PDB file of C-alpha atoms in Angstrom:
ATOM      1  CA  MET A  14      -4.512  -0.775 169.321  1.00  0.00           C
ATOM      2  CA  LEU A  15      -2.643  -3.976 170.029  1.00  0.00           C
ATOM      3  CA  VAL A  16      -5.460  -5.810 171.775  1.00  0.00           C
ATOM      4  CA  ARG A  17      -8.903  -5.115 173.169  1.00  0.00           C
ATOM      5  CA  ASP A  18     -10.607  -6.339 176.275  1.00  0.00           C
ATOM      6  CA  GLY A  19     -11.424  -9.992 175.800  1.00  0.00           C
ATOM      7  CA  PRO A  20     -10.148 -13.315 177.134  1.00  0.00           C
ATOM      8  CA  CYS A  21      -8.234 -14.389 174.010  1.00  0.00           C
ATOM      9  CA  ALA A  22      -6.765 -10.954 173.266  1.00  0.00           C
ATOM     10  CA  ALA A  23      -5.787 -10.434 176.907  1.00  0.00           C
ATOM     11  CA  SER A  24      -4.091 -13.843 176.969  1.00  0.00           C
ATOM     12  CA  CYS A  25      -2.053 -12.951 173.872  1.00  0.00           C
ATOM     13  CA  ARG A  26      -0.977  -9.706 175.493  1.00  0.00           C
ATOM     14  CA  TRP A  27       0.175 -11.442 178.665  1.00  0.00           C
ATOM     15  CA  ILE A  28       2.019 -14.145 176.742  1.00  0.00           C
ATOM     16  CA  ILE A  29       3.866 -11.520 174.697  1.00  0.00           C
ATOM     17  CA  CYS A  30       4.612  -9.569 177.881  1.00  0.00           C
ATOM     18  CA  ILE A  31       6.108 -12.636 179.603  1.00  0.00           C
ATOM     19  CA  LEU A  32       8.207 -13.560 176.559  1.00  0.00           C
ATOM     20  CA  ASN A  33       9.383  -9.979 176.293  1.00  0.00           C
ATOM     21  CA  LEU A  34      10.386 -10.087 179.957  1.00  0.00           C
ATOM     22  CA  ILE A  35      12.517 -13.156 179.167  1.00  0.00           C
ATOM     23  CA  LEU A  36      14.096 -11.125 176.371  1.00  0.00           C
ATOM     24  CA  PHE A  37      14.844  -8.290 178.817  1.00  0.00           C
ATOM     25  CA  VAL A  38      16.450 -10.595 181.397  1.00  0.00           C
ATOM     26  CA  SER A  39      18.489 -12.255 178.634  1.00  0.00           C
ATOM     27  CA  SER A  40      19.758  -8.848 177.521  1.00  0.00           C
ATOM     28  CA  LEU A  41      21.208  -8.193 180.967  1.00  0.00           C
ATOM     29  CA  LEU A  42      22.720 -11.679 181.127  1.00  0.00           C
ATOM     30  CA  PHE A  43      24.425 -11.442 177.726  1.00  0.00           C
ATOM     31  CA  PHE A  44      25.689  -7.949 178.456  1.00  0.00           C
ATOM     32  CA  LEU A  45      27.185  -8.935 181.820  1.00  0.00           C
ATOM     33  CA  VAL A  46      28.846 -12.071 180.417  1.00  0.00           C
ATOM     34  CA  GLY A  47      30.260 -10.116 177.479  1.00  0.00           C
ATOM     35  CA  ILE A  48      31.606  -7.392 179.773  1.00  0.00           C
ATOM     36  CA  SER A  49      33.139 -10.024 182.066  1.00  0.00           C
ATOM     37  CA  VAL A  50      34.962 -11.718 179.199  1.00  0.00           C
ATOM     38  CA  GLN A  51      36.062  -8.435 177.621  1.00  0.00           C
ATOM     39  CA  TYR A  52      37.097  -6.343 180.618  1.00  0.00           C
ATOM     40  CA  PHE A  53      37.660  -8.826 183.458  1.00  0.00           C
ATOM     41  CA  ARG A  54      40.166 -10.918 181.577  1.00  0.00           C
ATOM     42  CA  GLU A  55      42.129 -11.961 184.665  1.00  0.00           C
ATOM     43  CA  TRP A  56      39.018 -13.434 186.284  1.00  0.00           C
ATOM     44  CA  PHE A  57      38.037 -15.230 183.076  1.00  0.00           C
ATOM     45  CA  VAL A  58      41.550 -16.613 182.581  1.00  0.00           C
ATOM     46  CA  ASP A  59      41.625 -17.846 186.175  1.00  0.00           C
ATOM     47  CA  LEU A  60      38.270 -19.567 185.682  1.00  0.00           C
ATOM     48  CA  LEU A  61      39.456 -21.189 182.467  1.00  0.00           C
ATOM     49  CA  ARG A  62      42.752 -22.219 184.041  1.00  0.00           C
ATOM     50  CA  SER A  63      40.906 -23.935 186.875  1.00  0.00           C
ATOM     51  CA  ALA A  64      38.779 -25.789 184.348  1.00  0.00           C
ATOM     52  CA  PHE A  65      41.899 -26.873 182.448  1.00  0.00           C
ATOM     53  CA  GLN A  66      43.557 -28.099 185.623  1.00  0.00           C
ATOM     54  CA  LEU A  67      40.564 -30.240 186.502  1.00  0.00           C
ATOM     55  CA  ARG A  68      39.669 -31.489 183.019  1.00  0.00           C
ATOM     56  CA  PHE A  69      42.771 -31.519 180.817  1.00  0.00           C
ATOM     57  CA  PHE A  70      45.930 -31.085 182.870  1.00  0.00           C
ATOM     58  CA  SER A  71      45.035 -33.562 185.592  1.00  0.00           C
ATOM     59  CA  THR A  72      46.816 -36.904 185.714  1.00  0.00           C
ATOM     60  CA  ASP A  73      43.591 -38.680 186.558  1.00  0.00           C
ATOM     61  CA  GLU A  74      40.044 -37.992 185.353  1.00  0.00           C
ATOM     62  CA  ASN A  75      38.795 -37.304 188.884  1.00  0.00           C
ATOM     63  CA  LEU A  76      41.884 -35.800 190.496  1.00  0.00           C
ATOM     64  CA  PRO A  77      43.580 -32.386 190.245  1.00  0.00           C
ATOM     65  CA  LEU A  78      47.115 -31.958 189.017  1.00  0.00           C
ATOM     66  CA  LYS A  79      49.952 -33.440 190.973  1.00  0.00           C
ATOM     67  CA  PRO A  80      51.662 -30.749 193.069  1.00  0.00           C
ATOM     68  CA  ALA A  81      54.703 -30.752 190.786  1.00  0.00           C
ATOM     69  CA  ALA A  82      52.565 -30.010 187.722  1.00  0.00           C
ATOM     70  CA  GLN A  83      50.048 -27.769 189.464  1.00  0.00           C
ATOM     71  CA  ASN A  84      52.733 -25.223 190.332  1.00  0.00           C
ATOM     72  CA  LEU A  85      54.224 -25.018 186.861  1.00  0.00           C
ATOM     73  CA  PRO A  86      54.339 -21.365 185.758  1.00  0.00           C
ATOM     74  CA  PHE A  87      53.665 -22.608 182.254  1.00  0.00           C
ATOM     75  CA  VAL A  88      50.068 -23.649 183.015  1.00  0.00           C
ATOM     76  CA  PRO A  89      48.682 -20.145 183.756  1.00  0.00           C
ATOM     77  CA  SER A  90      50.291 -18.666 180.632  1.00  0.00           C
ATOM     78  CA  PHE A  91      48.920 -21.576 178.615  1.00  0.00           C
ATOM     79  CA  ALA A  92      45.361 -20.780 179.729  1.00  0.00           C
ATOM     80  CA  GLU A  93      45.796 -17.062 179.067  1.00  0.00           C
ATOM     81  CA  ASP A  94      47.140 -17.639 175.564  1.00  0.00           C
ATOM     82  CA  LEU A  95      44.255 -19.967 174.775  1.00  0.00           C
ATOM     83  CA  VAL A  96      41.774 -17.318 175.926  1.00  0.00           C
ATOM     84  CA  THR A  97      43.294 -15.037 173.287  1.00  0.00           C
ATOM     85  CA  ILE A  98      42.892 -17.713 170.615  1.00  0.00           C
ATOM     86  CA  LEU A  99      39.327 -18.596 171.588  1.00  0.00           C
ATOM     87  CA  ASN A 100      38.315 -14.936 171.758  1.00  0.00           C
ATOM     88  CA  ASP A 101      39.598 -14.412 168.227  1.00  0.00           C
ATOM     89  CA  VAL A 102      36.069 -14.962 166.918  1.00  0.00           C
ATOM     90  CA  TYR A 103      34.875 -11.895 168.853  1.00  0.00           C
ATOM     91  CA  ILE A 104      32.829 -13.762 171.421  1.00  0.00           C
ATOM     92  CA  ALA A 105      32.777 -10.885 173.922  1.00  0.00           C
ATOM     93  CA  PRO A 106      31.809  -8.134 171.408  1.00  0.00           C
ATOM     94  CA  SER A 107      29.112 -10.423 169.991  1.00  0.00           C
ATOM     95  CA  LEU A 108      27.617 -11.008 173.443  1.00  0.00           C
ATOM     96  CA  ILE A 109      27.743  -7.296 174.295  1.00  0.00           C
ATOM     97  CA  ALA A 110      26.116  -6.352 170.976  1.00  0.00           C
ATOM     98  CA  LEU A 111      23.382  -8.935 171.486  1.00  0.00           C
ATOM     99  CA  GLY A 112      22.794  -7.721 175.033  1.00  0.00           C
ATOM    100  CA  VAL A 113      22.361  -4.104 173.898  1.00  0.00           C
ATOM    101  CA  THR A 114      20.128  -5.167 170.992  1.00  0.00           C
ATOM    102  CA  PHE A 115      18.007  -7.337 173.278  1.00  0.00           C
ATOM    103  CA  PHE A 116      17.588  -4.432 175.680  1.00  0.00           C
ATOM    104  CA  ILE A 117      16.446  -2.018 172.967  1.00  0.00           C
ATOM    105  CA  VAL A 118      14.019  -4.540 171.475  1.00  0.00           C
ATOM    106  CA  SER A 119      12.547  -5.437 174.872  1.00  0.00           C
ATOM    107  CA  VAL A 120      12.029  -1.762 175.793  1.00  0.00           C
ATOM    108  CA  VAL A 121      10.231  -1.163 172.488  1.00  0.00           C
ATOM    109  CA  GLY A 122       8.118  -4.241 173.198  1.00  0.00           C
ATOM    110  CA  PHE A 123       7.100  -3.041 176.657  1.00  0.00           C
ATOM    111  CA  LEU A 124       6.161   0.374 175.245  1.00  0.00           C
ATOM    112  CA  GLY A 125       4.056  -1.263 172.557  1.00  0.00           C
ATOM    113  CA  ILE A 126       2.250  -3.440 175.081  1.00  0.00           C
ATOM    114  CA  GLN A 127       1.666  -0.594 177.540  1.00  0.00           C
ATOM    115  CA  ARG A 128       0.454   1.964 174.991  1.00  0.00           C
ATOM    116  CA  GLN A 129      -1.199  -0.615 172.734  1.00  0.00           C
ATOM    117  CA  SER A 130       0.202   1.214 169.710  1.00  0.00           C
ATOM    118  CA  ARG A 131       0.190  -0.313 166.236  1.00  0.00           C
ATOM    119  CA  GLY A 132       3.119   1.873 165.207  1.00  0.00           C
ATOM    120  CA  ILE A 133       5.344   0.749 168.058  1.00  0.00           C
ATOM    121  CA  LEU A 134       4.197  -2.832 167.521  1.00  0.00           C
ATOM    122  CA  SER A 135       5.303  -2.646 163.887  1.00  0.00           C
ATOM    123  CA  TRP A 136       8.763  -1.475 164.953  1.00  0.00           C
ATOM    124  CA  TYR A 137       8.870  -4.207 167.587  1.00  0.00           C
ATOM    125  CA  ILE A 138       8.068  -6.940 165.072  1.00  0.00           C
ATOM    126  CA  THR A 139      10.635  -5.563 162.611  1.00  0.00           C
ATOM    127  CA  LEU A 140      13.342  -5.469 165.280  1.00  0.00           C
ATOM    128  CA  LEU A 141      12.528  -9.014 166.364  1.00  0.00           C
ATOM    129  CA  PHE A 142      12.935 -10.360 162.838  1.00  0.00           C
ATOM    130  CA  LEU A 143      16.194  -8.401 162.461  1.00  0.00           C
ATOM    131  CA  LEU A 144      17.392  -9.860 165.755  1.00  0.00           C
ATOM    132  CA  SER A 145      16.468 -13.328 164.552  1.00  0.00           C
ATOM    133  CA  THR A 146      18.445 -12.790 161.345  1.00  0.00           C
ATOM    134  CA  LEU A 147      21.452 -11.418 163.256  1.00  0.00           C
ATOM    135  CA  SER A 148      21.482 -14.354 165.671  1.00  0.00           C
ATOM    136  CA  ALA A 149      21.243 -16.864 162.832  1.00  0.00           C
ATOM    137  CA  ALA A 150      24.121 -15.099 161.049  1.00  0.00           C
ATOM    138  CA  LEU A 151      26.292 -15.214 164.193  1.00  0.00           C
ATOM    139  CA  CYS A 152      25.519 -18.906 164.572  1.00  0.00           C
ATOM    140  CA  VAL A 153      26.736 -19.516 161.000  1.00  0.00           C
ATOM    141  CA  VAL A 154      29.862 -17.383 161.548  1.00  0.00           C
ATOM    142  CA  PHE A 155      30.830 -19.349 164.647  1.00  0.00           C
ATOM    143  CA  TYR A 156      30.263 -22.604 162.797  1.00  0.00           C
ATOM    144  CA  LEU A 157      32.518 -21.509 159.940  1.00  0.00           C
ATOM    145  CA  ARG A 158      35.242 -20.316 162.330  1.00  0.00           C
ATOM    146  CA  ILE A 159      35.398 -23.523 164.381  1.00  0.00           C
ATOM    147  CA  GLU A 160      37.800 -25.217 161.971  1.00  0.00           C
ATOM    148  CA  SER A 161      40.067 -22.156 161.871  1.00  0.00           C
ATOM    149  CA  VAL A 162      40.249 -21.933 165.659  1.00  0.00           C
ATOM    150  CA  GLN A 163      40.817 -25.682 165.868  1.00  0.00           C
ATOM    151  CA  ASP A 164      43.835 -25.343 163.573  1.00  0.00           C
ATOM    152  CA  ARG A 165      45.238 -22.484 165.659  1.00  0.00           C
ATOM    153  CA  VAL A 166      44.813 -24.426 168.899  1.00  0.00           C
ATOM    154  CA  GLU A 167      46.492 -27.409 167.262  1.00  0.00           C
ATOM    155  CA  VAL A 168      49.494 -25.346 166.182  1.00  0.00           C
ATOM    156  CA  TYR A 169      49.717 -23.682 169.582  1.00  0.00           C
ATOM    157  CA  LEU A 170      49.691 -27.008 171.412  1.00  0.00           C
ATOM    158  CA  TYR A 171      52.472 -28.293 169.191  1.00  0.00           C
ATOM    159  CA  GLU A 172      54.643 -25.195 169.554  1.00  0.00           C
ATOM    160  CA  SER A 173      54.080 -25.034 173.319  1.00  0.00           C
ATOM    161  CA  LEU A 174      54.358 -28.704 174.226  1.00  0.00           C
ATOM    162  CA  GLY A 175      54.998 -30.972 171.271  1.00  0.00           C
ATOM    163  CA  ASP A 176      58.076 -29.407 169.683  1.00  0.00           C
ATOM    164  CA  PRO A 177      61.058 -31.131 171.382  1.00  0.00           C
ATOM    165  CA  SER A 178      63.439 -28.319 170.445  1.00  0.00           C
ATOM    166  CA  LYS A 179      61.410 -25.770 172.452  1.00  0.00           C
ATOM    167  CA  ASN A 180      60.572 -27.872 175.504  1.00  0.00           C
ATOM    168  CA  ASN A 181      62.206 -27.442 178.895  1.00  0.00           C
ATOM    169  CA  ASP A 182      61.949 -29.911 181.768  1.00  0.00           C
ATOM    170  CA  GLU A 183      58.667 -28.457 183.026  1.00  0.00           C
ATOM    171  CA  LYS A 184      56.971 -28.667 179.644  1.00  0.00           C
ATOM    172  CA  ARG A 185      58.314 -32.140 178.992  1.00  0.00           C
ATOM    173  CA  TYR A 186      56.900 -33.292 182.312  1.00  0.00           C
ATOM    174  CA  LEU A 187      53.497 -31.785 181.579  1.00  0.00           C
ATOM    175  CA  ASN A 188      53.597 -33.170 178.045  1.00  0.00           C
ATOM    176  CA  GLU A 189      54.256 -36.673 179.361  1.00  0.00           C
ATOM    177  CA  GLN A 190      51.431 -36.412 181.907  1.00  0.00           C
ATOM    178  CA  ILE A 191      48.966 -35.345 179.214  1.00  0.00           C
ATOM    179  CA  HIS A 192      50.003 -38.197 176.913  1.00  0.00           C
ATOM    180  CA  LYS A 193      49.670 -40.793 179.645  1.00  0.00           C
ATOM    181  CA  LYS A 194      46.322 -39.553 180.858  1.00  0.00           C
ATOM    182  CA  TYR A 195      44.651 -39.262 177.463  1.00  0.00           C
ATOM    183  CA  ARG A 196      46.572 -42.038 175.716  1.00  0.00           C
ATOM    184  CA  CYS A 197      47.422 -39.798 172.810  1.00  0.00           C
ATOM    185  CA  CYS A 198      50.465 -39.073 170.667  1.00  0.00           C
ATOM    186  CA  GLY A 199      51.574 -35.725 169.271  1.00  0.00           C
ATOM    187  CA  TYR A 200      49.596 -32.546 168.726  1.00  0.00           C
ATOM    188  CA  LYS A 201      49.872 -31.228 165.190  1.00  0.00           C
ATOM    189  CA  ASN A 202      50.633 -34.270 163.022  1.00  0.00           C
ATOM    190  CA  GLY A 203      50.112 -37.063 165.519  1.00  0.00           C
ATOM    191  CA  TYR A 204      53.034 -39.476 165.950  1.00  0.00           C
ATOM    192  CA  LEU A 205      54.876 -37.700 163.106  1.00  0.00           C
ATOM    193  CA  ASP A 206      55.644 -34.889 165.576  1.00  0.00           C
ATOM    194  CA  TYR A 207      58.190 -37.224 167.162  1.00  0.00           C
ATOM    195  CA  ILE A 208      59.955 -38.263 163.967  1.00  0.00           C
ATOM    196  CA  ARG A 209      62.917 -35.958 164.474  1.00  0.00           C
ATOM    197  CA  SER A 210      64.940 -36.916 161.405  1.00  0.00           C
ATOM    198  CA  PRO A 211      64.360 -38.675 158.057  1.00  0.00           C
ATOM    199  CA  GLY A 212      64.392 -42.427 158.541  1.00  0.00           C
ATOM    200  CA  SER A 213      63.793 -42.209 162.282  1.00  0.00           C
ATOM    201  CA  LYS A 214      61.063 -44.559 163.467  1.00  0.00           C
ATOM    202  CA  ASP A 215      61.300 -44.531 167.258  1.00  0.00           C
ATOM    203  CA  LEU A 216      58.422 -43.041 169.228  1.00  0.00           C
ATOM    204  CA  PRO A 217      57.954 -42.241 172.938  1.00  0.00           C
ATOM    205  CA  ASP A 218      56.659 -45.222 174.907  1.00  0.00           C
ATOM    206  CA  TYR A 219      53.425 -43.420 175.768  1.00  0.00           C
ATOM    207  CA  CYS A 220      52.509 -43.143 172.065  1.00  0.00           C
ATOM    208  CA  CYS A 221      51.782 -46.849 171.665  1.00  0.00           C
ATOM    209  CA  ASN A 222      48.967 -49.055 172.855  1.00  0.00           C
ATOM    210  CA  VAL A 223      51.175 -51.943 173.930  1.00  0.00           C
ATOM    211  CA  GLU A 224      48.262 -53.836 175.485  1.00  0.00           C
ATOM    212  CA  GLN A 225      46.527 -53.942 172.129  1.00  0.00           C
ATOM    213  CA  ALA A 226      49.774 -55.053 170.522  1.00  0.00           C
ATOM    214  CA  GLY A 227      49.720 -58.123 172.757  1.00  0.00           C
ATOM    215  CA  ASP A 228      53.172 -57.683 174.295  1.00  0.00           C
ATOM    216  CA  THR A 229      53.245 -55.607 177.455  1.00  0.00           C
ATOM    217  CA  ASP A 230      56.764 -56.556 178.559  1.00  0.00           C
ATOM    218  CA  SER A 231      59.144 -55.976 175.695  1.00  0.00           C
ATOM    219  CA  ALA A 232      57.300 -54.023 173.006  1.00  0.00           C
ATOM    220  CA  ILE A 233      59.294 -51.104 171.620  1.00  0.00           C
ATOM    221  CA  CYS A 234      57.243 -48.145 170.465  1.00  0.00           C
ATOM    222  CA  SER A 235      58.135 -47.358 166.862  1.00  0.00           C
ATOM    223  CA  ILE A 236      56.446 -47.028 163.504  1.00  0.00           C
ATOM    224  CA  ASP A 237      57.520 -50.559 162.530  1.00  0.00           C
ATOM    225  CA  SER A 238      56.633 -52.163 165.857  1.00  0.00           C
ATOM    226  CA  PHE A 239      52.949 -52.603 165.070  1.00  0.00           C
ATOM    227  CA  THR A 240      51.135 -53.363 161.874  1.00  0.00           C
ATOM    228  CA  HIS A 241      47.913 -51.546 162.690  1.00  0.00           C
ATOM    229  CA  LYS A 242      47.641 -47.771 163.011  1.00  0.00           C
ATOM    230  CA  THR A 243      45.106 -48.166 165.799  1.00  0.00           C
ATOM    231  CA  GLN A 244      47.953 -49.381 168.016  1.00  0.00           C
ATOM    232  CA  ILE A 245      49.480 -45.892 167.846  1.00  0.00           C
ATOM    233  CA  TYR A 246      47.309 -43.387 169.691  1.00  0.00           C
ATOM    234  CA  GLN A 247      45.597 -40.501 167.912  1.00  0.00           C
ATOM    235  CA  LYS A 248      46.932 -36.979 168.353  1.00  0.00           C
ATOM    236  CA  CYS A 249      46.325 -35.168 171.638  1.00  0.00           C
ATOM    237  CA  SER A 250      44.776 -32.096 170.041  1.00  0.00           C
ATOM    238  CA  LYS A 251      41.713 -34.193 169.184  1.00  0.00           C
ATOM    239  CA  LYS A 252      41.353 -35.105 172.847  1.00  0.00           C
ATOM    240  CA  PHE A 253      41.760 -31.497 173.900  1.00  0.00           C
ATOM    241  CA  TRP A 254      39.391 -30.194 171.234  1.00  0.00           C
ATOM    242  CA  VAL A 255      36.514 -32.110 172.816  1.00  0.00           C
ATOM    243  CA  HIS A 256      36.559 -29.613 175.695  1.00  0.00           C
ATOM    244  CA  VAL A 257      36.947 -26.554 173.477  1.00  0.00           C
ATOM    245  CA  ASN A 258      34.302 -27.783 171.058  1.00  0.00           C
ATOM    246  CA  ARG A 259      31.743 -27.998 173.858  1.00  0.00           C
ATOM    247  CA  PHE A 260      32.276 -24.306 174.498  1.00  0.00           C
ATOM    248  CA  TYR A 261      31.746 -23.396 170.846  1.00  0.00           C
ATOM    249  CA  CYS A 262      28.744 -25.692 170.508  1.00  0.00           C
ATOM    250  CA  LEU A 263      27.184 -23.997 173.532  1.00  0.00           C
ATOM    251  CA  ILE A 264      27.652 -20.561 171.923  1.00  0.00           C
ATOM    252  CA  MET A 265      26.184 -21.818 168.639  1.00  0.00           C
ATOM    253  CA  TYR A 266      23.186 -23.382 170.387  1.00  0.00           C
ATOM    254  CA  VAL A 267      22.549 -20.142 172.270  1.00  0.00           C
ATOM    255  CA  PHE A 268      22.604 -18.051 169.087  1.00  0.00           C
ATOM    256  CA  GLY A 269      20.414 -20.605 167.315  1.00  0.00           C
ATOM    257  CA  ALA A 270      17.917 -20.598 170.179  1.00  0.00           C
ATOM    258  CA  ILE A 271      17.856 -16.795 170.129  1.00  0.00           C
ATOM    259  CA  ALA A 272      17.120 -16.821 166.401  1.00  0.00           C
ATOM    260  CA  VAL A 273      14.192 -19.232 166.826  1.00  0.00           C
ATOM    261  CA  PHE A 274      12.877 -17.447 169.928  1.00  0.00           C
ATOM    262  CA  SER A 275      12.989 -14.004 168.287  1.00  0.00           C
ATOM    263  CA  PHE A 276      11.310 -15.291 165.141  1.00  0.00           C
ATOM    264  CA  LEU A 277       8.481 -16.959 167.069  1.00  0.00           C
ATOM    265  CA  LEU A 278       7.988 -13.923 169.305  1.00  0.00           C
ATOM    266  CA  GLY A 279       7.824 -11.650 166.264  1.00  0.00           C
ATOM    267  CA  LEU A 280       5.388 -14.024 164.592  1.00  0.00           C
ATOM    268  CA  MET A 281       3.186 -14.127 167.679  1.00  0.00           C
ATOM    269  CA  SER A 282       3.252 -10.336 168.002  1.00  0.00           C
ATOM    270  CA  GLY A 283       2.216 -10.021 164.370  1.00  0.00           C
ATOM    271  CA  ILE A 284      -0.628 -12.515 164.745  1.00  0.00           C
ATOM    272  CA  ALA A 285      -2.039 -10.821 167.870  1.00  0.00           C
ATOM    273  CA  PRO A 286      -3.771  -7.972 165.946  1.00  0.00           C
ATOM    274  CA  ILE A 287      -5.313 -10.545 163.602  1.00  0.00           C
ATOM    275  CA  ILE A 288      -6.710 -12.466 166.570  1.00  0.00           C
ATOM    276  CA  LYS A 289      -8.086  -9.190 167.911  1.00  0.00           C
ATOM    277  CA  THR A 290     -10.016  -8.462 164.716  1.00  0.00           C
ATOM    278  CA  ILE A 291     -11.402 -12.003 164.572  1.00  0.00           C
ATOM    279  CA  ILE A 292     -12.743 -11.982 168.093  1.00  0.00           C
TER     280      ILE A 292
END
């Protein structure tokens, strides 16, 4: 028996039941999100593209893209390619697997509570601790893959926008807008992306912080123009990564929270029979 009639034992049973209900609802949520990302790619890409247009590709922090940039065919393909890169760490399969696992564990939990069976309770506790371990492992995997994905995004940004030899007028326009908005320079190697030949020192005007240099009228942007590196903006990929990193941090926090929640629920379920014997 899981619990007997009694105020303390009954309270434990209801607490476990409520927490297990949260687990059940979470299973449906994770499964639906995973399915959406995996099989409704067009919808997910469109959502991500809209976010990019408002947060990264806009010429002002609070305004959407200018009409000329908003209609660039390059922007949709950019968002779709980035979805492929970001999904390289198997976000969708991980969410689907967690959703299915959550569902199985929650069903076992409801059966254990309803039948008040020690055998089912033992399986329930075991599955909860396994789920906690799996979630913690996924959290670590995502943490270890962040740097790899960051490098891939960096290379992609450079090849798509920063490489002068591959840029057409549309990409050059978008590249200039991004640099001006975020006050950044280059994507892969910072200002070195614009050193096109050995000995060349000239940089695009938007790469330099001329106000900090103290000469806003006649300053020429080049490596030798300023003595301090802070007067040449940092690379744009760092600015962009802030948005991507929030996404990965959210996933990591979710997996970490699942690990803690599953562990505590398993611990509480294991303590319930002890409370029953004491009372």
